[in-house]
PDB file of C-alpha atoms and ligand atoms in Angstrom:
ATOM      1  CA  UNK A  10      53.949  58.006  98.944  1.00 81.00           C
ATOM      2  CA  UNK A  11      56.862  55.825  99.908  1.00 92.00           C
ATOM      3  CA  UNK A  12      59.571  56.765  98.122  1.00 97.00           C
ATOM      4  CA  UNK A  13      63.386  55.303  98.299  1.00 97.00           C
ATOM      5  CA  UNK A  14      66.159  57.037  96.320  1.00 98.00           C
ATOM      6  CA  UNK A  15      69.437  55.029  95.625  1.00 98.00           C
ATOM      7  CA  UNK A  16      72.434  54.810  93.231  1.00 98.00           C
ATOM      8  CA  UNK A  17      71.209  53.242  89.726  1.00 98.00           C
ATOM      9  CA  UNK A  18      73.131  50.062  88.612  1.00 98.00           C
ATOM     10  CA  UNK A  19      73.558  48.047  85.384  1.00 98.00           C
ATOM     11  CA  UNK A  20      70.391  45.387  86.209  1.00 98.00           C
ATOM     12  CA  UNK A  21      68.112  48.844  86.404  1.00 98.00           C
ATOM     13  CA  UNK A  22      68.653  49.341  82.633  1.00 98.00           C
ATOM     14  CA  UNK A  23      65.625  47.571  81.442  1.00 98.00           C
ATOM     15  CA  UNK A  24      63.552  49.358  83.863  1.00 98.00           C
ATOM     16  CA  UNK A  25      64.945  52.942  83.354  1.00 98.00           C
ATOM     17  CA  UNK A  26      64.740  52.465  79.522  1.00 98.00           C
ATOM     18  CA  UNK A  27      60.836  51.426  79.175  1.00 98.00           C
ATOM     19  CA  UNK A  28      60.231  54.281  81.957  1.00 98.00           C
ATOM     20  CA  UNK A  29      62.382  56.533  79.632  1.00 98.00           C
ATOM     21  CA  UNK A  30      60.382  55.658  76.273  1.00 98.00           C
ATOM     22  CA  UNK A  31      56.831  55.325  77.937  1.00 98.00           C
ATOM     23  CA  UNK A  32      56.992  58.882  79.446  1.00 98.00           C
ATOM     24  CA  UNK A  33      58.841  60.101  76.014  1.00 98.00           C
ATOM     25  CA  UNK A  34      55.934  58.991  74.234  1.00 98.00           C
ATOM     26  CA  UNK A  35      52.940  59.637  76.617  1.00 98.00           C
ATOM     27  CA  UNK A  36      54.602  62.821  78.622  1.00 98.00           C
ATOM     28  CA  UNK A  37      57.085  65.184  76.240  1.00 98.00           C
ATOM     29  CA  UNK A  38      54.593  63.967  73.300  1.00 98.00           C
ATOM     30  CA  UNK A  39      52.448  67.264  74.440  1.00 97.00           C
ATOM     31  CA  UNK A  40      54.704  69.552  73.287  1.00 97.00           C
ATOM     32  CA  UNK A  41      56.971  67.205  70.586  1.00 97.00           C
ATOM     33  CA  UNK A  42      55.865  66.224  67.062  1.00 97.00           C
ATOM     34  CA  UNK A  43      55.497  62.506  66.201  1.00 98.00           C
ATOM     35  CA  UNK A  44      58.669  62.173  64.314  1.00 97.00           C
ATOM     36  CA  UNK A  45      60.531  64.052  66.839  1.00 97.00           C
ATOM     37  CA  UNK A  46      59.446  61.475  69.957  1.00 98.00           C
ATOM     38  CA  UNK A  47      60.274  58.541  67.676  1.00 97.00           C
ATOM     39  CA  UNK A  48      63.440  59.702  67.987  1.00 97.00           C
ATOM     40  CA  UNK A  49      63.902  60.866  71.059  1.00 97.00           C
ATOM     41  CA  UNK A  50      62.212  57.681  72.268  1.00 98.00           C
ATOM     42  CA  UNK A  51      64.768  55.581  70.161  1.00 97.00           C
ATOM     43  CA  UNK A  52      67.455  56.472  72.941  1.00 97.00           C
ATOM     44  CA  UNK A  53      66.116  53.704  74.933  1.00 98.00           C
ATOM     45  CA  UNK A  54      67.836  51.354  72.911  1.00 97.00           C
ATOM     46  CA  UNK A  55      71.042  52.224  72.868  1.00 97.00           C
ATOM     47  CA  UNK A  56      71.959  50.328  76.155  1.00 97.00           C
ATOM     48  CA  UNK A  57      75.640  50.624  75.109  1.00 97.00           C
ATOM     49  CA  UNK A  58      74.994  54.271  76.344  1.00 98.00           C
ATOM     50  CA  UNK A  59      72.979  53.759  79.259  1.00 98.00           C
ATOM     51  CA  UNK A  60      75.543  51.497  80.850  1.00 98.00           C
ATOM     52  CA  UNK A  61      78.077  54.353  80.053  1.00 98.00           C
ATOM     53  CA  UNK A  62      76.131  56.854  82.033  1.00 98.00           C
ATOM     54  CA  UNK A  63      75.371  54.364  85.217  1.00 98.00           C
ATOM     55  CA  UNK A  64      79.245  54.233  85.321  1.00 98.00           C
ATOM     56  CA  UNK A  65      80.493  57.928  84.389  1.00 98.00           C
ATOM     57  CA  UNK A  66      77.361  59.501  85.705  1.00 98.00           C
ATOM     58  CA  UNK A  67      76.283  60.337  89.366  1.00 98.00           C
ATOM     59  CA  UNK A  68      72.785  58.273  88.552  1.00 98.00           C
ATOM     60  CA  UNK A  69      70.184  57.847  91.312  1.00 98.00           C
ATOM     61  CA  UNK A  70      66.816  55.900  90.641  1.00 98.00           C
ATOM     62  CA  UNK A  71      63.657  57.151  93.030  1.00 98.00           C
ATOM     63  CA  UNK A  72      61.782  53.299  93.785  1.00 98.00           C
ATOM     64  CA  UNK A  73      57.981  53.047  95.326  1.00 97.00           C
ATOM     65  CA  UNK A  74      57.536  49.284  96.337  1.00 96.00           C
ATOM     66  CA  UNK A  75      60.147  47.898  94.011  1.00 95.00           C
ATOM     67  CA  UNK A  76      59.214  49.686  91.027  1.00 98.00           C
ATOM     68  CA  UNK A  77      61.208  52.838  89.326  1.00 98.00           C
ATOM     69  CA  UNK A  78      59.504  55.320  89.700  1.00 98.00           C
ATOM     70  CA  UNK A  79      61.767  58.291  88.419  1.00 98.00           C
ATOM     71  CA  UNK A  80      65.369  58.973  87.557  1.00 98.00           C
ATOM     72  CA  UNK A  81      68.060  61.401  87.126  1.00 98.00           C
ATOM     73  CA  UNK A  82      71.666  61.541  86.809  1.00 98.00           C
ATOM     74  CA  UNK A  83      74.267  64.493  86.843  1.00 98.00           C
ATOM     75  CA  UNK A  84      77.500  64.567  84.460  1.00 98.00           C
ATOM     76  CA  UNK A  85      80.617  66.144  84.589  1.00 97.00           C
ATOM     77  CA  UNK A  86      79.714  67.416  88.453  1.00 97.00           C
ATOM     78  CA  UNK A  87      76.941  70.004  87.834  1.00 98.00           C
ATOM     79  CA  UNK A  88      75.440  69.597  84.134  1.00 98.00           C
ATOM     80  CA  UNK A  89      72.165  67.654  85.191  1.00 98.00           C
ATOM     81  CA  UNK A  90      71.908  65.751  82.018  1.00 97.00           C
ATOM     82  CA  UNK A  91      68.687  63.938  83.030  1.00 97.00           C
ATOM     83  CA  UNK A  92      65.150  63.837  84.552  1.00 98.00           C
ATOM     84  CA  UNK A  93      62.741  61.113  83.960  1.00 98.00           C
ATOM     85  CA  UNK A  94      59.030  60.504  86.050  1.00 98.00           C
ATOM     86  CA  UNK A  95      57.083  56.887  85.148  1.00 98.00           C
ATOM     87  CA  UNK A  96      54.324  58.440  83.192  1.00 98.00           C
ATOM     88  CA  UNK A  97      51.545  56.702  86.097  1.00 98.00           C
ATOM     89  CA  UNK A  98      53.628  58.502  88.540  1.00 98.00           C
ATOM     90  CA  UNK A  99      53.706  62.200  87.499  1.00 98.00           C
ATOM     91  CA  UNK A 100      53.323  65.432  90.322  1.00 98.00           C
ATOM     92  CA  UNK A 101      53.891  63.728  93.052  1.00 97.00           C
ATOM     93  CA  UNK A 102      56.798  65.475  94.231  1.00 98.00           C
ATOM     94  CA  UNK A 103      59.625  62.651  92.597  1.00 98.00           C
ATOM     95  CA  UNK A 104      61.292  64.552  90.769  1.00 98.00           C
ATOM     96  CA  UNK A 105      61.825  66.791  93.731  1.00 98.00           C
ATOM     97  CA  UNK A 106      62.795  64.711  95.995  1.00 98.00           C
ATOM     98  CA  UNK A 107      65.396  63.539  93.129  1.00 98.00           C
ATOM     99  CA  UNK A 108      66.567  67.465  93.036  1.00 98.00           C
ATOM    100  CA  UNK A 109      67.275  67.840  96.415  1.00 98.00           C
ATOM    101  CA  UNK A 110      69.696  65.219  96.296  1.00 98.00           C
ATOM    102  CA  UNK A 111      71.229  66.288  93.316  1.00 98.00           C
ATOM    103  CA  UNK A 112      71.425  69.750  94.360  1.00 98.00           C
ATOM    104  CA  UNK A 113      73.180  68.255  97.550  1.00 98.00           C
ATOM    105  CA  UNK A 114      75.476  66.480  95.311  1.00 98.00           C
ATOM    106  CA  UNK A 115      76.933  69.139  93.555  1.00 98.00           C
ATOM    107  CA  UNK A 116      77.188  71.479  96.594  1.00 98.00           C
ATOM    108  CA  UNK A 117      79.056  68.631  98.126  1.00 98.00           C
ATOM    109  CA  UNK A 118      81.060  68.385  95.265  1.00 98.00           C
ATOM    110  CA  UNK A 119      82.089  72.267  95.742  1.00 98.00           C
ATOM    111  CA  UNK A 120      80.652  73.739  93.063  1.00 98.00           C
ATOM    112  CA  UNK A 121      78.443  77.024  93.161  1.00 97.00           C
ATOM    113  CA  UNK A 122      76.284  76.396  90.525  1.00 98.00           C
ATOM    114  CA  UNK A 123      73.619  73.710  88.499  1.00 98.00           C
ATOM    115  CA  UNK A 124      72.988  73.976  84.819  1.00 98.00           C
ATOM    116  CA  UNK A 125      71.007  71.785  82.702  1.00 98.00           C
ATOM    117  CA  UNK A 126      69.051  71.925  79.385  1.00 96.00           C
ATOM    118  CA  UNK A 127      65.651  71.268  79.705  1.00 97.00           C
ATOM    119  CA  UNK A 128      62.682  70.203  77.265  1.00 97.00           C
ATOM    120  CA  UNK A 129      59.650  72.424  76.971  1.00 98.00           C
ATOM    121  CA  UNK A 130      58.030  69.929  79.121  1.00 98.00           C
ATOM    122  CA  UNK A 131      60.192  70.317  82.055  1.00 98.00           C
ATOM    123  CA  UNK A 132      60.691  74.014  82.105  1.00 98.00           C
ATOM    124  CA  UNK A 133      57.815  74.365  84.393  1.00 98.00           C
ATOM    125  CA  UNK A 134      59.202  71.872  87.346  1.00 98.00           C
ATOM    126  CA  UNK A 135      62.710  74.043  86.522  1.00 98.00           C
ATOM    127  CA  UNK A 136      60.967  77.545  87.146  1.00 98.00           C
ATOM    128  CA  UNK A 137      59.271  76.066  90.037  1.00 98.00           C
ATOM    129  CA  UNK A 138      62.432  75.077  91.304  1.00 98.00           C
ATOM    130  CA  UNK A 139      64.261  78.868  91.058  1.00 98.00           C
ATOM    131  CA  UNK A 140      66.151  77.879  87.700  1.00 98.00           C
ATOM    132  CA  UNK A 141      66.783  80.852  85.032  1.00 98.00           C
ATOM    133  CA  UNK A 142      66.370  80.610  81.360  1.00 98.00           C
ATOM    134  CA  UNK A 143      69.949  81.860  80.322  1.00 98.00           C
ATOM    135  CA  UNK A 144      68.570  81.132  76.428  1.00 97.00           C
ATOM    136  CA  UNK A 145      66.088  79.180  74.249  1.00 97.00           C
ATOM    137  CA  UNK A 146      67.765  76.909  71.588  1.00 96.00           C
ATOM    138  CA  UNK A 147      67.764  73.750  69.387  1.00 96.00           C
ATOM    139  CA  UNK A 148      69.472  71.258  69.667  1.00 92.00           C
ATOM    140  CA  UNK A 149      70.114  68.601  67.178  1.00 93.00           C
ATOM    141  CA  UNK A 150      69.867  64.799  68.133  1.00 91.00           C
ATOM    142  CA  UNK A 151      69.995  62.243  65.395  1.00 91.00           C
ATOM    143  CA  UNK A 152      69.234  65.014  62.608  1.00 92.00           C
ATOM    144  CA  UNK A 153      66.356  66.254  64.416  1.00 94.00           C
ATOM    145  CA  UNK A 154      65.803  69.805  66.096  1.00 96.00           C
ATOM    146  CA  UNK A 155      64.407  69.923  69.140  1.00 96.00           C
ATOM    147  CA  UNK A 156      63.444  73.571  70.814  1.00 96.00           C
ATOM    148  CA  UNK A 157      64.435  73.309  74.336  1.00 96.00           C
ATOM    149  CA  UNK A 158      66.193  75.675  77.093  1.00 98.00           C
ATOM    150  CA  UNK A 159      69.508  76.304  78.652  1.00 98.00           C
ATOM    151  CA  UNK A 160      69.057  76.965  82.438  1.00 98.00           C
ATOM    152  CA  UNK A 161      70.946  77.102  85.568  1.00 98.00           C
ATOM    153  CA  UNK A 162      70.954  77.666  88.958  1.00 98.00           C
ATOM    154  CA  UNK A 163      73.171  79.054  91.889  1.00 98.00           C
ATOM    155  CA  UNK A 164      73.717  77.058  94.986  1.00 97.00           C
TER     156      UNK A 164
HETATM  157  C1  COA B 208      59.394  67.342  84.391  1.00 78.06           C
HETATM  158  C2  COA B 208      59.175  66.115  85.273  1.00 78.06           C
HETATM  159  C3  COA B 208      60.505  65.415  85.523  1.00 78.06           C
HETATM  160  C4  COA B 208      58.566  66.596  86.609  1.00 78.06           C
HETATM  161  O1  COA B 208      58.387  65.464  87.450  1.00 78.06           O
HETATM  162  P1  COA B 208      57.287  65.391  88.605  1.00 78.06           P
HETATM  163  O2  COA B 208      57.678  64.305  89.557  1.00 78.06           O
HETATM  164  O3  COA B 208      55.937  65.286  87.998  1.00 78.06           O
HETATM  165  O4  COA B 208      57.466  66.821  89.293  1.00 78.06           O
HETATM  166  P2  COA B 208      57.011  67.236  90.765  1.00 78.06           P
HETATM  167  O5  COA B 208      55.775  66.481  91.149  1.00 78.06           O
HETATM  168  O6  COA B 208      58.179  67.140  91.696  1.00 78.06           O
HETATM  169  O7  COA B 208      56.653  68.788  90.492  1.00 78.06           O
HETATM  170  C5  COA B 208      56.939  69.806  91.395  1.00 78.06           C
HETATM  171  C6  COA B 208      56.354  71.106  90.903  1.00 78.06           C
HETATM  172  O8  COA B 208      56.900  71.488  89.632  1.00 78.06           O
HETATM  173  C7  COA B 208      55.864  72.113  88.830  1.00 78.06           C
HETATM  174  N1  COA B 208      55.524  71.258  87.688  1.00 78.06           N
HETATM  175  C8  COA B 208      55.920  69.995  87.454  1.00 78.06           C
HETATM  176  N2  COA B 208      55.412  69.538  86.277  1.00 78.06           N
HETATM  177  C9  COA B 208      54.685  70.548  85.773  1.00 78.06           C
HETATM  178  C10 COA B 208      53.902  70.709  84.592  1.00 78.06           C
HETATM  179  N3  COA B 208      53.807  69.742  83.678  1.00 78.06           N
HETATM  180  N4  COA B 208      53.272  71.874  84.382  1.00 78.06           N
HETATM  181  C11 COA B 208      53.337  72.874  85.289  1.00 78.06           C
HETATM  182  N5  COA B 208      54.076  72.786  86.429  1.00 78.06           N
HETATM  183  C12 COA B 208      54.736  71.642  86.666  1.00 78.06           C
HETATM  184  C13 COA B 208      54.640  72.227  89.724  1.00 78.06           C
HETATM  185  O9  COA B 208      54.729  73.469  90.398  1.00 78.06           O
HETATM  186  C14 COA B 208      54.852  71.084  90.685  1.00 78.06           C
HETATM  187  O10 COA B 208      54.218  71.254  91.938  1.00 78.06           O
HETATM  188  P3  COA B 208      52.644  70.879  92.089  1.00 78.06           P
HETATM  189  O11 COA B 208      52.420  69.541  91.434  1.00 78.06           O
HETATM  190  O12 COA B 208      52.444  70.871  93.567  1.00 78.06           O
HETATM  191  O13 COA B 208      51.901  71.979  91.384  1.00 78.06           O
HETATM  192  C15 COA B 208      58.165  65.134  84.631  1.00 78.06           C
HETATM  193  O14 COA B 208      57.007  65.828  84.223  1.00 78.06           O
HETATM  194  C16 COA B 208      58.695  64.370  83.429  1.00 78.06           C
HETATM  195  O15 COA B 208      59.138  63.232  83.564  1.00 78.06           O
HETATM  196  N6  COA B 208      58.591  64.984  82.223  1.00 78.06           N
HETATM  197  C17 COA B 208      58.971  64.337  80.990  1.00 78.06           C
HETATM  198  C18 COA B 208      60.457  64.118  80.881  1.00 78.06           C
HETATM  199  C19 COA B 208      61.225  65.389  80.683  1.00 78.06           C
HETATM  200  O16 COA B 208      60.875  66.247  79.878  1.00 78.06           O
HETATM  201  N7  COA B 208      62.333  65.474  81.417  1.00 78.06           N
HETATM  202  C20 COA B 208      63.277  66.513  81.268  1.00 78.06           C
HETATM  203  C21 COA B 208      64.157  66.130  80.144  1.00 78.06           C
HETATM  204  S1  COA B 208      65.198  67.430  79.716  1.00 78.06           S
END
């Protein structure tokens, strides 16, 4: 598949957020309870926030033929706050491809070392990837737990 990774901007908010809440609701609903993907999925419209991380954030967006196919964006130099496939386009090697570059990112940026905290969903792709589970926790968005899992990398 043709795929074309770039820096996100402000006009690709409507696009990240319905990829965001469609693959909330369709993907990390396998492992989530109803009430906890309502509010996860909320996030979507809070585009106050988005906007915020396009501009603080190092944000790429992975395109296939002009749509958005995947996205993920790294805060504060290595904590890799984010990591969203389209739910048509899962395992096909996007979110990868989107790991390599941030991987290059924060090596570039001098640091030894990638951490992130990562839904039950994801901690497959992170394993794959040579990530350790340093701990399992909950985390509280919005009044809601969620289980999920502190993990990290060296570079
Ligand atoms: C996790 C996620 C980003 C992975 O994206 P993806 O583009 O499908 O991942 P890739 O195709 O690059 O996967 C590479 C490898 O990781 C592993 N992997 C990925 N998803 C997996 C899954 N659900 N179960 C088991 N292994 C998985 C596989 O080894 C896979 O290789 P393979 O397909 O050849 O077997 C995607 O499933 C997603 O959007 N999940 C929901 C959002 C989410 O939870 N994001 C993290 C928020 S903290």
């Amino acid at each position: 598949m043709d795929i074309e990774i770039r820096q996100a901007t402000i006009e690709d908010i409507p696009e990240i957020t319905t990829l965001f809440r469609d693959t909330v609701r369709e993907v990390n609903s396998k492992h989530y309870s109803d009430k906890q993907i309502q509010t996860w999925s909320a996030g979507a419209s809070d585009t106050q926030k988005w906007e915020e991380r396009i501009h603080k954030c190092y944000f790429l967006v992975a395109e296939s033929h002009d749509i958005i196919v995947g996205f993920a964006y790294l805060k504060n130099g290595n904590y890799f706050d984010g990591l969203f496939v389209h739910k048509d386009y899962q395992r096909q090697g996007i979110a990868s491809k989107l790991l390599r570059i941030i991987e290059s990112k924060v090596m570039m940026d001098g640091f030894g070392e990638i951490k992130s905290d990562v839904s039950i969903t994801a901690l497959p792709f992170f394993e794959n990837h040579y990530f350790d589970v340093i701990k399992k926790q909950k985390k509280v968005l919005k009044g809601m737990t969620f289980e999920n899992y502190i993990v990290s990398k060296a570079l």
